[in-house]
mmCIF file of C-alpha atoms in Angstrom:
data_model
loop_
_atom_site.group_PDB
_atom_site.id
_atom_site.type_symbol
_atom_site.label_atom_id
_atom_site.label_comp_id
_atom_site.label_asym_id
_atom_site.label_seq_id
_atom_site.Cartn_x
_atom_site.Cartn_y
_atom_site.Cartn_z
ATOM 1 C CA MET O 1 -215.196 118.888 -142.683
ATOM 2 C CA LYS O 2 -214.147 121.104 -139.851
ATOM 3 C CA ALA O 3 -214.845 118.357 -137.375
ATOM 4 C CA LYS O 4 -212.637 115.928 -139.374
ATOM 5 C CA ILE O 5 -209.790 118.435 -139.429
ATOM 6 C CA GLN O 6 -210.055 118.848 -135.614
ATOM 7 C CA ILE O 7 -210.012 115.059 -135.060
ATOM 8 C CA LEU O 8 -206.980 114.771 -137.328
ATOM 9 C CA LEU O 9 -205.147 117.544 -135.492
ATOM 10 C CA PHE O 10 -205.992 115.942 -132.137
ATOM 11 C CA GLY O 11 -204.589 112.631 -133.377
ATOM 12 C CA LEU O 12 -201.404 114.252 -134.515
ATOM 13 C CA ILE O 13 -200.991 115.933 -131.157
ATOM 14 C CA LEU O 14 -201.369 112.619 -129.398
ATOM 15 C CA LEU O 15 -198.907 110.956 -131.712
ATOM 16 C CA PHE O 16 -196.238 113.610 -131.193
ATOM 17 C CA SER O 17 -196.781 113.724 -127.471
ATOM 18 C CA ALA O 18 -196.386 109.846 -127.206
ATOM 19 C CA ASN O 19 -193.172 109.740 -129.220
ATOM 20 C CA PRO O 20 -190.897 111.074 -126.464
ATOM 21 C CA VAL O 21 -192.251 108.300 -124.114
ATOM 22 C CA PHE O 22 -191.584 105.591 -126.698
ATOM 23 C CA SER O 23 -188.147 107.132 -127.372
ATOM 24 C CA GLU O 24 -187.304 107.250 -123.694
ATOM 25 C CA THR O 25 -188.387 103.599 -123.258
ATOM 26 C CA GLU O 26 -186.465 102.468 -126.258
ATOM 27 C CA ASP O 27 -183.361 104.333 -125.046
ATOM 28 C CA LYS O 28 -183.619 102.677 -121.564
ATOM 29 C CA GLU O 29 -183.968 99.231 -123.096
ATOM 30 C CA THR O 30 -181.015 99.938 -125.486
ATOM 31 C CA ILE O 31 -178.906 101.061 -122.547
ATOM 32 C CA GLU O 32 -179.709 97.875 -120.553
ATOM 33 C CA ILE O 33 -179.005 95.629 -123.550
ATOM 34 C CA ASN O 34 -175.676 97.337 -124.189
ATOM 35 C CA ALA O 35 -174.866 97.219 -120.508
ATOM 36 C CA LYS O 36 -175.479 93.418 -120.449
ATOM 37 C CA ILE O 37 -173.312 92.883 -123.551
ATOM 38 C CA GLU O 38 -170.474 94.988 -122.137
ATOM 39 C CA LEU O 39 -170.677 93.319 -118.736
ATOM 40 C CA GLU O 40 -170.571 89.860 -120.301
ATOM 41 C CA LYS O 41 -167.519 90.809 -122.374
ATOM 42 C CA VAL O 42 -165.692 92.385 -119.430
ATOM 43 C CA SER O 43 -166.581 89.512 -117.180
ATOM 44 C CA ARG O 44 -164.914 86.985 -119.575
ATOM 45 C CA ASN O 45 -161.793 89.172 -119.702
ATOM 46 C CA ILE O 46 -161.566 89.526 -115.927
ATOM 47 C CA ILE O 47 -162.138 85.833 -115.222
ATOM 48 C CA ASN O 48 -159.526 84.819 -117.809
ATOM 49 C CA ALA O 49 -157.076 87.377 -116.495
ATOM 50 C CA LEU O 50 -157.481 86.097 -112.890
ATOM 51 C CA ARG O 51 -157.087 82.469 -113.978
ATOM 52 C CA TYR O 52 -153.750 83.163 -115.602
ATOM 53 C CA GLY O 53 -152.454 85.683 -112.962
ATOM 54 C CA ARG O 54 -152.776 88.785 -115.211
ATOM 55 C CA PHE O 55 -153.960 90.963 -112.308
ATOM 56 C CA GLY O 56 -153.128 94.282 -113.911
ATOM 57 C CA LEU O 57 -155.344 93.419 -116.884
ATOM 58 C CA ALA O 58 -158.179 92.298 -114.533
ATOM 59 C CA ASP O 59 -158.000 95.655 -112.682
ATOM 60 C CA THR O 60 -157.990 97.599 -115.943
ATOM 61 C CA GLU O 61 -161.080 95.729 -117.230
ATOM 62 C CA TRP O 62 -162.827 96.284 -113.860
ATOM 63 C CA LYS O 63 -162.541 100.021 -114.294
ATOM 64 C CA LYS O 64 -164.645 99.802 -117.470
ATOM 65 C CA ILE O 65 -167.826 98.843 -115.537
ATOM 66 C CA GLN O 66 -167.978 101.325 -112.713
ATOM 67 C CA SER O 67 -170.983 103.356 -113.853
ATOM 68 C CA ASP O 68 -174.280 102.770 -112.031
ATOM 69 C CA VAL O 69 -175.885 100.904 -114.919
ATOM 70 C CA TYR O 70 -173.740 97.830 -114.143
ATOM 71 C CA LYS O 71 -174.054 97.747 -110.360
ATOM 72 C CA SER O 72 -177.602 96.292 -110.236
ATOM 73 C CA TYR O 73 -176.404 93.008 -111.855
ATOM 74 C CA PRO O 74 -175.305 90.011 -109.744
ATOM 75 C CA GLU O 75 -172.354 89.501 -112.110
ATOM 76 C CA TYR O 76 -170.955 92.917 -111.014
ATOM 77 C CA ASP O 77 -170.893 91.739 -107.401
ATOM 78 C CA TYR O 78 -169.424 88.357 -108.377
ATOM 79 C CA LEU O 79 -166.593 90.051 -110.280
ATOM 80 C CA ASN O 80 -165.941 92.363 -107.375
ATOM 81 C CA GLY O 81 -165.789 89.344 -105.086
ATOM 82 C CA SER O 82 -163.388 87.585 -107.423
ATOM 83 C CA LEU O 83 -161.027 90.558 -107.492
ATOM 84 C CA LEU O 84 -161.174 90.825 -103.675
ATOM 85 C CA TYR O 85 -160.548 87.081 -103.477
ATOM 86 C CA SER O 86 -157.426 87.401 -105.622
ATOM 87 C CA ARG O 87 -156.132 90.007 -103.084
ATOM 88 C CA MET O 88 -156.946 87.672 -100.168
ATOM 89 C CA GLU O 89 -159.413 90.183 -98.764
ATOM 90 C CA TRP O 90 -161.616 87.413 -97.555
ATOM 91 C CA GLN O 91 -164.293 89.329 -95.537
ATOM 92 C CA GLU O 92 -164.955 91.951 -98.254
ATOM 93 C CA ALA O 93 -165.021 89.173 -100.884
ATOM 94 C CA LYS O 94 -167.599 87.249 -98.894
ATOM 95 C CA GLU O 95 -169.856 90.214 -98.566
ATOM 96 C CA SER O 96 -169.701 90.881 -102.308
ATOM 97 C CA LEU O 97 -170.396 87.279 -103.199
ATOM 98 C CA ASN O 98 -173.285 87.093 -100.783
ATOM 99 C CA LYS O 99 -174.770 90.172 -102.567
ATOM 100 C CA ALA O 100 -174.507 88.402 -105.865
ATOM 101 C CA LEU O 101 -176.204 85.305 -104.425
ATOM 102 C CA LYS O 102 -178.958 87.435 -102.892
ATOM 103 C CA LYS O 103 -179.654 88.850 -106.352
ATOM 104 C CA GLU O 104 -179.303 85.491 -108.080
ATOM 105 C CA PRO O 105 -179.368 82.448 -105.735
ATOM 106 C CA ASN O 106 -178.389 80.092 -108.537
ATOM 107 C CA HIS O 107 -175.141 81.893 -109.341
ATOM 108 C CA GLU O 108 -172.946 78.825 -109.211
ATOM 109 C CA ALA O 109 -169.613 80.591 -109.676
ATOM 110 C CA ALA O 110 -170.355 82.928 -106.740
ATOM 111 C CA SER O 111 -171.371 79.931 -104.612
ATOM 112 C CA PHE O 112 -168.214 77.985 -105.471
ATOM 113 C CA LEU O 113 -165.926 80.928 -104.784
ATOM 114 C CA LEU O 114 -167.654 81.616 -101.451
ATOM 115 C CA GLY O 115 -166.852 78.014 -100.486
ATOM 116 C CA MET O 116 -163.209 78.623 -101.485
ATOM 117 C CA ILE O 117 -163.019 81.578 -99.102
ATOM 118 C CA TYR O 118 -164.310 79.476 -96.169
ATOM 119 C CA ALA O 119 -161.607 76.844 -96.966
ATOM 120 C CA GLN O 120 -158.962 79.567 -97.071
ATOM 121 C CA GLU O 121 -160.128 80.676 -93.622
ATOM 122 C CA ASP O 122 -159.826 77.092 -92.283
ATOM 123 C CA SER O 123 -163.659 76.973 -91.970
ATOM 124 C CA TRP O 124 -164.052 73.664 -93.699
ATOM 125 C CA SER O 125 -167.518 72.930 -92.258
ATOM 126 C CA GLU O 126 -168.859 76.164 -93.846
ATOM 127 C CA ALA O 127 -167.019 75.339 -97.098
ATOM 128 C CA LYS O 128 -168.629 71.932 -97.118
ATOM 129 C CA ASN O 129 -172.114 73.394 -96.563
ATOM 130 C CA THR O 130 -171.577 76.003 -99.275
ATOM 131 C CA TRP O 131 -170.299 73.480 -101.831
ATOM 132 C CA MET O 132 -173.278 71.215 -101.067
ATOM 133 C CA GLU O 133 -175.377 74.159 -102.323
ATOM 134 C CA THR O 134 -173.110 74.673 -105.302
ATOM 135 C CA ASN O 135 -173.572 70.999 -106.306
ATOM 136 C CA GLN O 136 -177.303 71.428 -106.122
ATOM 137 C CA ILE O 137 -177.136 74.334 -108.525
ATOM 138 C CA SER O 138 -174.667 72.509 -110.854
ATOM 139 C CA PRO O 139 -174.728 68.747 -110.231
ATOM 140 C CA TYR O 140 -172.559 67.662 -113.087
ATOM 141 C CA ASN O 141 -169.406 69.562 -112.469
ATOM 142 C CA PRO O 142 -166.519 67.166 -111.373
ATOM 143 C CA PHE O 143 -164.435 69.929 -109.806
ATOM 144 C CA TYR O 144 -167.350 70.967 -107.481
ATOM 145 C CA HIS O 145 -167.749 67.343 -106.368
ATOM 146 C CA TYR O 146 -164.031 66.990 -105.915
ATOM 147 C CA ASN O 147 -163.753 70.052 -103.621
ATOM 148 C CA LEU O 148 -166.765 68.803 -101.626
ATOM 149 C CA GLY O 149 -165.138 65.389 -101.291
ATOM 150 C CA LEU O 150 -161.914 66.995 -100.090
ATOM 151 C CA ALA O 151 -163.865 69.017 -97.520
ATOM 152 C CA TYR O 152 -165.475 65.847 -96.223
ATOM 153 C CA TYR O 153 -161.982 64.206 -96.032
ATOM 154 C CA ILE O 154 -160.565 67.066 -93.996
ATOM 155 C CA LEU O 155 -163.588 66.874 -91.665
ATOM 156 C CA LYS O 156 -163.056 63.079 -91.346
ATOM 157 C CA ASP O 157 -166.478 62.294 -92.835
ATOM 158 C CA TYR O 158 -164.929 59.546 -94.912
ATOM 159 C CA ASN O 159 -168.047 57.825 -96.142
ATOM 160 C CA ASN O 160 -169.388 61.029 -97.672
ATOM 161 C CA ALA O 161 -165.944 61.795 -98.991
ATOM 162 C CA ILE O 162 -166.000 58.565 -100.938
ATOM 163 C CA LEU O 163 -169.447 59.327 -102.324
ATOM 164 C CA SER O 164 -168.468 62.871 -103.525
ATOM 165 C CA LEU O 165 -165.116 61.729 -104.978
ATOM 166 C CA ASN O 166 -166.761 58.827 -106.915
ATOM 167 C CA LYS O 167 -169.286 61.345 -108.235
ATOM 168 C CA SER O 168 -166.411 63.511 -109.422
ATOM 169 C CA LEU O 169 -164.820 60.497 -111.168
ATOM 170 C CA GLU O 170 -168.184 59.669 -112.748
ATOM 171 C CA TYR O 171 -168.038 62.963 -114.653
ATOM 172 C CA LYS O 172 -164.204 62.990 -115.153
ATOM 173 C CA ALA O 173 -163.013 59.448 -115.322
ATOM 174 C CA ASN O 174 -159.233 60.050 -115.242
ATOM 175 C CA TYR O 175 -159.252 62.741 -112.606
ATOM 176 C CA ASN O 176 -156.061 61.784 -110.700
ATOM 177 C CA GLU O 177 -156.523 64.394 -107.954
ATOM 178 C CA ALA O 178 -159.864 62.772 -107.037
ATOM 179 C CA LYS O 179 -158.316 59.272 -107.108
ATOM 180 C CA PHE O 180 -155.541 60.473 -104.875
ATOM 181 C CA ILE O 181 -157.848 61.872 -102.155
ATOM 182 C CA LEU O 182 -159.920 58.716 -102.546
ATOM 183 C CA ALA O 183 -156.781 56.609 -101.865
ATOM 184 C CA LYS O 184 -156.039 58.768 -98.772
ATOM 185 C CA THR O 185 -159.608 58.240 -97.589
ATOM 186 C CA PHE O 186 -159.337 54.457 -98.025
ATOM 187 C CA LEU O 187 -156.101 54.501 -95.962
ATOM 188 C CA GLU O 188 -157.869 56.320 -93.150
ATOM 189 C CA LEU O 189 -160.411 53.480 -93.198
ATOM 190 C CA ASN O 190 -157.645 50.889 -93.240
ATOM 191 C CA GLU O 191 -158.868 49.726 -96.623
ATOM 192 C CA THR O 192 -155.288 49.381 -97.983
ATOM 193 C CA GLU O 193 -156.048 47.268 -101.034
ATOM 194 C CA LYS O 194 -158.568 49.744 -102.291
ATOM 195 C CA ALA O 195 -156.105 52.578 -101.690
ATOM 196 C CA LYS O 196 -153.436 50.595 -103.577
ATOM 197 C CA ALA O 197 -155.711 50.064 -106.515
ATOM 198 C CA GLU O 198 -156.419 53.861 -106.852
ATOM 199 C CA LEU O 199 -152.702 54.703 -106.559
ATOM 200 C CA THR O 200 -151.729 52.069 -109.117
ATOM 201 C CA THR O 201 -154.023 53.676 -111.769
ATOM 202 C CA ILE O 202 -152.652 57.126 -111.027
ATOM 203 C CA LEU O 203 -148.938 56.000 -111.345
ATOM 204 C CA GLU O 204 -149.711 54.064 -114.481
ATOM 205 C CA GLN O 205 -151.085 57.160 -116.038
ATOM 206 C CA ASP O 206 -148.597 59.557 -114.460
ATOM 207 C CA PRO O 207 -145.443 57.872 -113.080
ATOM 208 C CA LYS O 208 -144.085 61.256 -111.928
ATOM 209 C CA HIS O 209 -147.004 61.969 -109.627
ATOM 210 C CA ILE O 210 -144.983 62.686 -106.471
ATOM 211 C CA GLN O 211 -147.802 62.662 -103.960
ATOM 212 C CA ALA O 212 -149.241 59.389 -105.285
ATOM 213 C CA SER O 213 -145.697 57.895 -105.211
ATOM 214 C CA HIS O 214 -145.178 58.913 -101.622
ATOM 215 C CA LEU O 215 -148.538 57.427 -100.592
ATOM 216 C CA MET O 216 -147.842 54.231 -102.466
ATOM 217 C CA GLY O 217 -144.572 53.806 -100.498
ATOM 218 C CA ARG O 218 -146.616 54.019 -97.323
ATOM 219 C CA VAL O 219 -149.065 51.440 -98.599
ATOM 220 C CA VAL O 220 -146.184 49.100 -99.588
ATOM 221 C CA TYR O 221 -144.673 49.340 -96.130
ATOM 222 C CA ILE O 222 -148.078 48.637 -94.478
ATOM 223 C CA THR O 223 -148.850 45.650 -96.664
ATOM 224 C CA GLU O 224 -145.370 44.154 -97.359
ATOM 225 C CA LYS O 225 -143.168 45.415 -94.484
ATOM 226 C CA ASP O 226 -140.390 45.968 -96.981
ATOM 227 C CA PRO O 227 -138.532 49.162 -96.021
ATOM 228 C CA LYS O 228 -136.183 49.184 -98.979
ATOM 229 C CA LYS O 229 -138.973 48.743 -101.508
ATOM 230 C CA SER O 230 -141.071 51.358 -99.686
ATOM 231 C CA LEU O 231 -138.204 53.884 -99.833
ATOM 232 C CA THR O 232 -137.942 53.618 -103.677
ATOM 233 C CA TYR O 233 -141.159 55.599 -103.812
ATOM 234 C CA VAL O 234 -139.683 58.622 -102.024
ATOM 235 C CA LYS O 235 -139.304 61.323 -104.706
ATOM 236 C CA ASN O 236 -138.845 64.460 -102.558
ATOM 237 C CA PRO O 237 -138.550 64.147 -98.763
ATOM 238 C CA ARG O 238 -139.447 67.866 -98.356
ATOM 239 C CA LEU O 239 -142.898 67.188 -99.744
ATOM 240 C CA LEU O 240 -143.770 64.326 -97.447
ATOM 241 C CA GLY O 241 -146.860 64.661 -95.273
ATOM 242 C CA TRP O 242 -146.612 64.033 -91.524
ATOM 243 C CA ARG O 243 -148.114 60.543 -91.774
ATOM 244 C CA GLU O 244 -145.588 59.617 -94.494
ATOM 245 C CA LYS O 245 -142.705 60.985 -92.434
ATOM 246 C CA LYS O 246 -143.549 58.681 -89.614
ATOM 247 C CA VAL O 247 -143.638 55.682 -91.990
ATOM 248 C CA TYR O 248 -140.444 56.511 -93.839
ATOM 249 C CA ALA O 249 -138.554 57.306 -90.620
ATOM 250 C CA ARG O 250 -139.305 53.774 -89.558
ATOM 251 C CA CYS O 251 -138.101 52.502 -92.975
ATOM 252 C CA TYR O 252 -134.765 54.335 -92.609
ATOM 253 C CA PHE O 253 -134.412 53.082 -89.088
ATOM 254 C CA GLU O 254 -134.911 49.447 -90.195
ATOM 255 C CA ILE O 255 -132.127 49.733 -92.754
ATOM 256 C CA ARG O 256 -129.920 51.484 -90.116
ATOM 257 C CA LYS O 257 -129.957 54.892 -91.781
ATOM 258 C CA TRP O 258 -130.581 56.490 -88.428
ATOM 259 C CA ARG O 259 -129.585 60.029 -89.363
ATOM 260 C CA ASP O 260 -132.186 60.101 -92.169
ATOM 261 C CA ALA O 261 -134.714 58.672 -89.810
ATOM 262 C CA GLU O 262 -133.936 61.346 -87.201
ATOM 263 C CA ASN O 263 -134.279 64.125 -89.782
ATOM 264 C CA LEU O 264 -137.749 62.977 -90.795
ATOM 265 C CA LEU O 265 -139.012 62.254 -87.304
ATOM 266 C CA ARG O 266 -137.735 65.367 -85.544
ATOM 267 C CA PRO O 267 -140.644 67.701 -86.460
ATOM 268 C CA ILE O 268 -143.139 64.943 -85.538
ATOM 269 C CA ALA O 269 -141.490 64.197 -82.180
ATOM 270 C CA TYR O 270 -141.589 67.853 -81.088
ATOM 271 C CA SER O 271 -145.210 68.404 -82.312
ATOM 272 C CA PRO O 272 -148.113 68.542 -79.933
ATOM 273 C CA PHE O 273 -149.723 65.443 -81.398
ATOM 274 C CA ALA O 274 -146.685 63.135 -81.068
ATOM 275 C CA ASP O 275 -147.812 59.965 -79.336
ATOM 276 C CA GLU O 276 -145.694 57.967 -76.828
ATOM 277 C CA TYR O 277 -144.505 55.708 -79.621
ATOM 278 C CA ASP O 278 -143.186 58.633 -81.634
ATOM 279 C CA GLN O 279 -141.398 59.997 -78.607
ATOM 280 C CA SER O 280 -139.791 56.811 -77.504
ATOM 281 C CA PHE O 281 -138.833 55.984 -81.115
ATOM 282 C CA TYR O 282 -137.128 59.463 -81.510
ATOM 283 C CA LEU O 283 -135.375 59.028 -78.185
ATOM 284 C CA ASN O 284 -134.025 55.702 -79.321
ATOM 285 C CA LEU O 285 -132.801 57.303 -82.609
ATOM 286 C CA LEU O 286 -130.933 59.984 -80.706
ATOM 287 C CA LEU O 287 -129.225 57.461 -78.462
ATOM 288 C CA ASN O 288 -128.267 55.260 -81.457
ATOM 289 C CA LEU O 289 -126.662 58.258 -83.057
ATOM 290 C CA GLY O 290 -124.723 59.001 -79.943
ATOM 291 C CA TYR O 291 -126.595 62.338 -79.333
ATOM 292 C CA ASP O 292 -126.666 61.840 -75.559
ATOM 293 C CA GLU O 293 -127.114 65.524 -74.736
ATOM 294 C CA ARG O 294 -129.898 65.976 -77.266
ATOM 295 C CA ALA O 295 -131.546 62.760 -75.959
ATOM 296 C CA ASN O 296 -131.356 64.190 -72.474
ATOM 297 C CA ASP O 297 -132.855 67.518 -73.550
ATOM 298 C CA PHE O 298 -135.641 65.785 -75.450
ATOM 299 C CA PHE O 299 -136.391 63.619 -72.432
ATOM 300 C CA HIS O 300 -136.850 66.705 -70.306
ATOM 301 C CA PHE O 301 -138.932 68.328 -73.026
ATOM 302 C CA ILE O 302 -141.480 65.505 -73.005
ATOM 303 C CA GLN O 303 -141.476 65.454 -69.244
ATOM 304 C CA LYS O 304 -142.522 69.114 -69.151
ATOM 305 C CA GLN O 305 -145.273 68.655 -71.686
ATOM 306 C CA SER O 306 -148.720 68.958 -70.264
ATOM 307 C CA GLN O 307 -150.748 65.750 -70.120
ATOM 308 C CA ASN O 308 -153.936 67.746 -71.110
ATOM 309 C CA GLU O 309 -152.886 68.951 -74.519
ATOM 310 C CA SER O 310 -155.338 66.835 -76.496
ATOM 311 C CA LYS O 311 -157.284 69.924 -77.690
ATOM 312 C CA ILE O 312 -154.162 71.698 -78.752
ATOM 313 C CA ALA O 313 -152.934 68.580 -80.539
ATOM 314 C CA GLU O 314 -156.274 68.192 -82.359
ATOM 315 C CA ALA O 315 -156.221 71.864 -83.329
ATOM 316 C CA TYR O 316 -152.719 71.526 -84.670
ATOM 317 C CA ARG O 317 -153.525 68.369 -86.630
ATOM 318 C CA MET O 318 -156.561 70.199 -88.089
ATOM 319 C CA LEU O 319 -154.416 73.121 -89.183
ATOM 320 C CA LEU O 320 -151.892 70.785 -90.854
ATOM 321 C CA SER O 321 -154.773 68.974 -92.641
ATOM 322 C CA SER O 322 -156.235 72.297 -93.669
ATOM 323 C CA ARG O 323 -152.955 73.517 -95.069
ATOM 324 C CA GLU O 324 -152.639 70.230 -97.033
ATOM 325 C CA GLY O 325 -156.251 70.653 -98.158
ATOM 326 C CA LYS O 326 -155.715 74.152 -99.469
ATOM 327 C CA ASP O 327 -152.841 72.842 -101.676
ATOM 328 C CA LEU O 328 -155.046 69.973 -103.028
ATOM 329 C CA LEU O 329 -158.163 72.097 -103.749
ATOM 330 C CA TYR O 330 -159.273 72.758 -107.272
ATOM 331 C CA HIS O 331 -158.429 76.444 -107.591
ATOM 332 C CA TYR O 332 -160.219 78.370 -110.291
ATOM 333 C CA PHE O 333 -158.299 81.577 -109.687
ATOM 334 C CA LYS O 334 -154.759 82.482 -108.745
ATOM 335 C CA LEU O 335 -153.881 84.610 -105.777
ATOM 336 C CA ARG O 336 -151.734 87.771 -106.075
ATOM 337 C CA TYR O 337 -149.437 87.092 -103.140
#
């Protein structure tokens, strides 16, 4: 009997001594579960706030997850990178997003945003490489394929641009932005009929699409040589790309609206990548307008230009393309400034 009592007492001691361990384990698991739930909720709030430009709300939500329990999760680093991205603090944002990807290589949102930063930095080759990885993580997102296609277009890899943009349209059939870049790509390849077909579908669906309208006018002039018809597609001269400015300047010249032609061609004529045709055409415009002194000044300007500026011209053209690309990108977040 005494032996039974001793065994019972020993068992009770073991039970009571084990309870704190179980309790501590349960508390740790509860803390982690609650942390995940809170992080998921705050993450949704921050992402939505950044999408709609409610930056004050995003900052307030961010303050809720500053204890150490949250900092081990990749989502914490992704959110930090997103906030830094919204402030255009590119380097710090990249570091935070790379931390998230190191913890979770398949974090598609972090991968996509990292590519956006490279694009903002005019590093389109790095953006392309990053978005290729994003598309491997999430192969059915039309916006990821669209941005990748745009990067290929900026880098003049037109065949791959077509593949990516068609993939985007496969998952989002009426994606006019993808059709627009596809039309621009076809034009670069001198496939004007294909470009016209894409632009026609855009304008049928959205007649007020300014960029598509401007590009269609360029196509009309190339295919029909009808300057008056081409000019009917101009909706806002301030939004014309440099290629369209050259075409529409020619249209205005042909209908003897020389002043309008000169206004459009002036920034092209003085740019580092103006060719001899642009320069002689602009000189002719100045003379037709009776601007003899300006024509003389322009002649001396082009005489002084170095004959070895091809690298500068190419860099300038790349920067213009990059600026256009940034405007055409699919942006998931707004920027504060």
